[in-house]
PDB file of C-alpha atoms and ligand atoms in Angstrom:
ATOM      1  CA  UNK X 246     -35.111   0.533  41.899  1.00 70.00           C
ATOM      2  CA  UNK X 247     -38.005  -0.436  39.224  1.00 75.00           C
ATOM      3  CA  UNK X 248     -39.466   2.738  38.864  1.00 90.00           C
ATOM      4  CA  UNK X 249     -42.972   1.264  36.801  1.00 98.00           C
ATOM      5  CA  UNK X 250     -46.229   2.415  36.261  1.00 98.00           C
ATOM      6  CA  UNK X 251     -49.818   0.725  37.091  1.00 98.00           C
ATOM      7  CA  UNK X 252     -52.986   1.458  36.225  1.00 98.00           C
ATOM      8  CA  UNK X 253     -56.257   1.758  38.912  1.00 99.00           C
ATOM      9  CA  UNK X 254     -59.916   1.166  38.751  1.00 99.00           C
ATOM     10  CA  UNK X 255     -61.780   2.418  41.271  1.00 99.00           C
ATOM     11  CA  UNK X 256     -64.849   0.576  40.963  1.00 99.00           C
ATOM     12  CA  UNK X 257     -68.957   1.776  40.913  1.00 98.00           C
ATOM     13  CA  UNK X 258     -69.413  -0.177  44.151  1.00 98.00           C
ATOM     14  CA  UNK X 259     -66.610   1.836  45.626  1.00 98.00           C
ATOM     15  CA  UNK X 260     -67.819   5.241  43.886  1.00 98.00           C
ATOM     16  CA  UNK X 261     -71.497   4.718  44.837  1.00 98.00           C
ATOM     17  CA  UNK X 262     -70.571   4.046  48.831  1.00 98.00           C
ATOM     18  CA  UNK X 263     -68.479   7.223  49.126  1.00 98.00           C
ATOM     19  CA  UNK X 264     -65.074   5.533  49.098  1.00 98.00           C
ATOM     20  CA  UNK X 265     -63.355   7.737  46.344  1.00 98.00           C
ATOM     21  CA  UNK X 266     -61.651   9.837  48.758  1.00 98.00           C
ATOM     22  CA  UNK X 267     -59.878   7.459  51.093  1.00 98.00           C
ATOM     23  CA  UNK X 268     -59.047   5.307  48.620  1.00 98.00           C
ATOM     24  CA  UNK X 269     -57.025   7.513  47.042  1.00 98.00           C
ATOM     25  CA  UNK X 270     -56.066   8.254  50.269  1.00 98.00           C
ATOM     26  CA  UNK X 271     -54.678   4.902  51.021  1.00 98.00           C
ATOM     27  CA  UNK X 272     -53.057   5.238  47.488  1.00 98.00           C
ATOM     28  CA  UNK X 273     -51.203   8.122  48.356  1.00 98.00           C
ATOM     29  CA  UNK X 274     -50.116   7.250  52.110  1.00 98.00           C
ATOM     30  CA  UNK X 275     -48.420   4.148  50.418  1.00 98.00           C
ATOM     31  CA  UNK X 276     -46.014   6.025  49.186  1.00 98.00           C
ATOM     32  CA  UNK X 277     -47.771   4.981  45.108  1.00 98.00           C
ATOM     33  CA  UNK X 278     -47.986   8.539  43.469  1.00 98.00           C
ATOM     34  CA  UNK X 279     -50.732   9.281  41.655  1.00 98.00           C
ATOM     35  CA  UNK X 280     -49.565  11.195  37.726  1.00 98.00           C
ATOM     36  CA  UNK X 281     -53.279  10.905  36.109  1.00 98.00           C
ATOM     37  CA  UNK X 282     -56.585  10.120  37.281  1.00 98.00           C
ATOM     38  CA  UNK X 283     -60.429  10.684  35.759  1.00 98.00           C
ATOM     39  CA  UNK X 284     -63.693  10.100  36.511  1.00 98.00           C
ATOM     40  CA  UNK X 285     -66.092   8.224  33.659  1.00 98.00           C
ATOM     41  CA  UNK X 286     -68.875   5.574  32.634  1.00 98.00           C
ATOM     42  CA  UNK X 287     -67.671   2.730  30.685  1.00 98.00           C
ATOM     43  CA  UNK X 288     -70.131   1.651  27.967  1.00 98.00           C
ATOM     44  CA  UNK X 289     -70.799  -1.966  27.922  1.00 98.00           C
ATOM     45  CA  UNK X 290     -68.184  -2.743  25.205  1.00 98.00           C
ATOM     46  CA  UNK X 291     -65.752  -0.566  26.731  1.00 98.00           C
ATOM     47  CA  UNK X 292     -66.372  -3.072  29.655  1.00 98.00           C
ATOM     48  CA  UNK X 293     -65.970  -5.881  27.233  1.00 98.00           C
ATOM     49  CA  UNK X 294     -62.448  -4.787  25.599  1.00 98.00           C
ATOM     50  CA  UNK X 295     -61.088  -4.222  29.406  1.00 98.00           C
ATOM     51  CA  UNK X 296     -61.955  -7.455  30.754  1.00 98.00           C
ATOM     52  CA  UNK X 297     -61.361  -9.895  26.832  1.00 97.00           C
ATOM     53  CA  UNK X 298     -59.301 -12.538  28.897  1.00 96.00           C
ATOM     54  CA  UNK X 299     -62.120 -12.981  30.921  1.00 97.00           C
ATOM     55  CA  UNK X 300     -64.606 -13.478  28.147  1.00 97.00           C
ATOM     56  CA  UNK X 301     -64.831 -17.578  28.451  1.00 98.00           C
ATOM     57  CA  UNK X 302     -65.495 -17.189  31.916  1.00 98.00           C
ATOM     58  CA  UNK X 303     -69.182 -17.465  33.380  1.00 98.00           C
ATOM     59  CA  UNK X 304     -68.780 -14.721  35.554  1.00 98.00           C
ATOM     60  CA  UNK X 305     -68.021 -12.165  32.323  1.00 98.00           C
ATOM     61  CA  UNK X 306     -71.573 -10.591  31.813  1.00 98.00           C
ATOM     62  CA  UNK X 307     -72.140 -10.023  35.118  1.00 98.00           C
ATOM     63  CA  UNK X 308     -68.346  -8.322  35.437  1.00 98.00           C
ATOM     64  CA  UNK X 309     -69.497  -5.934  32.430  1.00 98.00           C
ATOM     65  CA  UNK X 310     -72.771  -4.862  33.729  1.00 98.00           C
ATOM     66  CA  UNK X 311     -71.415  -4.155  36.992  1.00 98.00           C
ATOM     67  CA  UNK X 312     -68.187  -2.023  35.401  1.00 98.00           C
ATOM     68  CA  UNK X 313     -70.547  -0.428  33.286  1.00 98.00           C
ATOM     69  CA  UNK X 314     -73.479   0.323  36.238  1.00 98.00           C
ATOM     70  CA  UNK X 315     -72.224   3.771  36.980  1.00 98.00           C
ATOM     71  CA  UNK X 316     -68.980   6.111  37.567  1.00 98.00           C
ATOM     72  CA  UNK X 317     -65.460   5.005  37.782  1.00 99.00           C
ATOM     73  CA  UNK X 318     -62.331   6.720  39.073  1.00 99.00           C
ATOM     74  CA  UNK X 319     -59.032   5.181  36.603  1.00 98.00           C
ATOM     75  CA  UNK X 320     -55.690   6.812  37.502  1.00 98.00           C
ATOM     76  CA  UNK X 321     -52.164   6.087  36.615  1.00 98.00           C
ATOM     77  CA  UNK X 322     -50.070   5.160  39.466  1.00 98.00           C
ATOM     78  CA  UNK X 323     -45.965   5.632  39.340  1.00 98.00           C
ATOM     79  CA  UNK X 324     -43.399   4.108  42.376  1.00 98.00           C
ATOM     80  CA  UNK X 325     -40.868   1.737  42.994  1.00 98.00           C
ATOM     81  CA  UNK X 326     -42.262  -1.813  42.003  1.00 97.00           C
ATOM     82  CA  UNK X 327     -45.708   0.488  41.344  1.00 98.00           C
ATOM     83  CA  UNK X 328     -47.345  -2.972  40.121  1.00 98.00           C
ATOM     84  CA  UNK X 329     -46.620  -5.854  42.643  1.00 98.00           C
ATOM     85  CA  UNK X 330     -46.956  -2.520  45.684  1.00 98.00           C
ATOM     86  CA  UNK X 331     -50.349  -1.865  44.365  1.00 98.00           C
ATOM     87  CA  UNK X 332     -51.381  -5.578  44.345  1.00 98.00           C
ATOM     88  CA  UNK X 333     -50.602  -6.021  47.876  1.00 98.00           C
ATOM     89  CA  UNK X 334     -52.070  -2.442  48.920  1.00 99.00           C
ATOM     90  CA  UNK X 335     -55.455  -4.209  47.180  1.00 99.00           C
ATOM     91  CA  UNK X 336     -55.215  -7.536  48.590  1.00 98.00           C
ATOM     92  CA  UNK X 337     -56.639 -10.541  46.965  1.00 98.00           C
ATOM     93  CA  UNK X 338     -59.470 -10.846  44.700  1.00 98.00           C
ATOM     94  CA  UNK X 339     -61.859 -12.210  47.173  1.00 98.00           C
ATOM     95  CA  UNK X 340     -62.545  -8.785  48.976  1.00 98.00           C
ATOM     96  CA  UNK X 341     -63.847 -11.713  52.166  1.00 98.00           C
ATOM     97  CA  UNK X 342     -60.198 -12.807  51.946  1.00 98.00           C
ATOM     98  CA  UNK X 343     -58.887  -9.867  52.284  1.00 98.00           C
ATOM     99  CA  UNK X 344     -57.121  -8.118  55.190  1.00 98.00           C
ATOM    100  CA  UNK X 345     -58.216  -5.018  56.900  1.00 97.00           C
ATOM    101  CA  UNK X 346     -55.632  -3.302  56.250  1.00 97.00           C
ATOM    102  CA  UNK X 347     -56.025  -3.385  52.233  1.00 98.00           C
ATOM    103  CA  UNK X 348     -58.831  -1.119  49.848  1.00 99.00           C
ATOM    104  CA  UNK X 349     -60.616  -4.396  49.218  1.00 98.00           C
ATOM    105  CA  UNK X 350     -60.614  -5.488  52.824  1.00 98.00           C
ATOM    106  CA  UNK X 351     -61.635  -2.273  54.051  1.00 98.00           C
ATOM    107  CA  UNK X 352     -64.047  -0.643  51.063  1.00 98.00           C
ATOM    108  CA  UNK X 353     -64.825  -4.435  48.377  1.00 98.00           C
ATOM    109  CA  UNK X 354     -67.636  -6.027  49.637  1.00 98.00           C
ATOM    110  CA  UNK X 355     -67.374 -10.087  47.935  1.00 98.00           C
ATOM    111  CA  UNK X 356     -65.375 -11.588  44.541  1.00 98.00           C
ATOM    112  CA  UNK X 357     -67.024  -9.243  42.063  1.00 97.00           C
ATOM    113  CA  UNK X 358     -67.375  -5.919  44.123  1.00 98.00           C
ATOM    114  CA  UNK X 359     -64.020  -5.504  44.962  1.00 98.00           C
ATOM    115  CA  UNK X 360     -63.398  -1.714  45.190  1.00 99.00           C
ATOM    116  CA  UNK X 361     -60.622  -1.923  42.783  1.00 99.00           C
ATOM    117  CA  UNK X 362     -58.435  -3.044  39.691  1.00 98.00           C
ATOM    118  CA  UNK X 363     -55.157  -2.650  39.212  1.00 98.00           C
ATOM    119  CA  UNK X 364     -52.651  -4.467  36.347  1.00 98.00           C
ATOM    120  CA  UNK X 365     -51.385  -8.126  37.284  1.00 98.00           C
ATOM    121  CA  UNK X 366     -47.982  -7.453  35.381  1.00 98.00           C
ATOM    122  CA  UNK X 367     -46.157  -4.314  33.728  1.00 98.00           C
ATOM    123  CA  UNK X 368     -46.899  -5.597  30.301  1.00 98.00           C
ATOM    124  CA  UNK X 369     -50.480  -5.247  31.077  1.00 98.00           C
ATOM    125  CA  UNK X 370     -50.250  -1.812  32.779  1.00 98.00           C
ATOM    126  CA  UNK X 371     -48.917  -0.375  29.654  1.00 98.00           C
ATOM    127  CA  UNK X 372     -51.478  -2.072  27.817  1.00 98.00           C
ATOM    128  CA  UNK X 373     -54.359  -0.953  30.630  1.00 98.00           C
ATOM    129  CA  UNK X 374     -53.047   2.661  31.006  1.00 98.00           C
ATOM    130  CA  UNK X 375     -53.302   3.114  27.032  1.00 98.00           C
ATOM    131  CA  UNK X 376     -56.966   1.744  27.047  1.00 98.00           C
ATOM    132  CA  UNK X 377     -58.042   4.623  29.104  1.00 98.00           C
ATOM    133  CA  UNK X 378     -55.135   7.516  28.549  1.00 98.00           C
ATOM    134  CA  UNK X 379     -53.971   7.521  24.761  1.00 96.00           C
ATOM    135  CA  UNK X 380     -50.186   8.822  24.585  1.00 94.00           C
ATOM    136  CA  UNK X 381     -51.607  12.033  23.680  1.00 96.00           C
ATOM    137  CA  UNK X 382     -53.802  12.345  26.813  1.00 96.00           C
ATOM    138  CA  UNK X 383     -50.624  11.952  29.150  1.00 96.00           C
ATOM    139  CA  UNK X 384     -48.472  13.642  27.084  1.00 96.00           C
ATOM    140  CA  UNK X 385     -50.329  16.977  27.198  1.00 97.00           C
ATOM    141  CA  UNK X 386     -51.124  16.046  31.030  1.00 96.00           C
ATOM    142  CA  UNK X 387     -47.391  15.656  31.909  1.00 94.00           C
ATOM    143  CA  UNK X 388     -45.124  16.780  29.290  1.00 90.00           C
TER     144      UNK X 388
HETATM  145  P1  CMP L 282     -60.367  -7.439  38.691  1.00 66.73           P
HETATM  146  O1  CMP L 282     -59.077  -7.350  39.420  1.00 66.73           O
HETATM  147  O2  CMP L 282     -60.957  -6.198  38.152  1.00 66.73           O
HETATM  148  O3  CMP L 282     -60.208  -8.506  37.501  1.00 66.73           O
HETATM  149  C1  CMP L 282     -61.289  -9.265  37.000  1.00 66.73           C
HETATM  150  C2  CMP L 282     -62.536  -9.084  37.816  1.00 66.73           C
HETATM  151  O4  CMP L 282     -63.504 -10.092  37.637  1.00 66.73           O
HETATM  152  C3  CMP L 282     -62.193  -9.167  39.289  1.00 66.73           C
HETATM  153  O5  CMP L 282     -61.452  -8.061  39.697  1.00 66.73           O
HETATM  154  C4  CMP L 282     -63.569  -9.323  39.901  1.00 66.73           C
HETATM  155  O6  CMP L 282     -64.260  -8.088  39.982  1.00 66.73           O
HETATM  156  C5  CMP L 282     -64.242 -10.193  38.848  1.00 66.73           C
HETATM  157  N1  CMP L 282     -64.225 -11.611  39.235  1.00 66.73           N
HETATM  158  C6  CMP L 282     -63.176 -12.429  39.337  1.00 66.73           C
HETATM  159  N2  CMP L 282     -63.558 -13.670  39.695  1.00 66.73           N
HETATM  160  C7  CMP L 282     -64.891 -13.627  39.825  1.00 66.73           C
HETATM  161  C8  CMP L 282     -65.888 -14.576  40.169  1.00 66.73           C
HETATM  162  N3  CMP L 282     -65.574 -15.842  40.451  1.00 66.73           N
HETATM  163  N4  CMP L 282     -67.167 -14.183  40.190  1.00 66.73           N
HETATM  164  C9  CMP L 282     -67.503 -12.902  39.880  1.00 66.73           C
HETATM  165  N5  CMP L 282     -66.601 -11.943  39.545  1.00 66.73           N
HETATM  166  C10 CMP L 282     -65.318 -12.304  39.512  1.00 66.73           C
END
């Protein structure tokens, strides 16, 4: 057992189209359990500090308007293996690649509108989860 922690972005494309509900839906009926979760607007450079590995790349303006265009749902996820189970629950990147089955296959729409984010490694998650719930936040949620 690896009991870990990820972190979740459900995405404006996926708020705007009504989505919010079964996604978390799918979440849940994984077996992933769901400790924390909040709706908000990121500001541009809230966008920006998320996605800073990606600033080189020419896709990054367009990823920080979009993440910025209207309300997200971010929630802290907790299981067995929570990271690599949430990955495949998402499917790949490319929501065209993905299979039916997944949140991007069923709710992402191309590359950039892909329904969701979730943390490519534990390291990240803690760093992730901390960007949007300060130690404070989730110790006064939890205990
Ligand atoms: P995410 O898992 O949030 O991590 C980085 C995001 O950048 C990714 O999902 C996509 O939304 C976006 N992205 C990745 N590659 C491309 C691309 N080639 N063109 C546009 N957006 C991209």
């Amino acid at each position: 057992m690896t009991m870990q922690r990820t972190f979740s972005i459900i995405k404006p494309d996926a708020f705007a189209k009504g989505a919010i509900g079964d996604i978390l839906r799918m979440i849940e009926a994984s077996g992933l359990k769901i400790i924390a979760t909040k709706t908000l607007r990121m500001t541009k450079s809230q966008a920006e500090g998320f996605y800073a590995v990606h600033k080189e790349r020419s896709f990054f303006g367009e990823l920080v308007t979009f993440m910025s265009s209207g309300p997200v749902v971010v929630s802290v996820l907790e299981g067995d293996n929570a990271v690599l189970r949430y990955r495949d629950l998402m499917g790949p990147t490319d929501s065209t690649k993905a299979a039916p089955n997944t949140i991007r296959g069923t709710h992402g729409t191309n590359i950039e509108r892909n329904a969701v984010h979730g943390s490519d490694s534990p390291e990240n998650a803690v760093i992730e989860i901390n960007y949007f719930f300060p130690e404070s936040e989730l110790r006064a949620l939890l205990g």
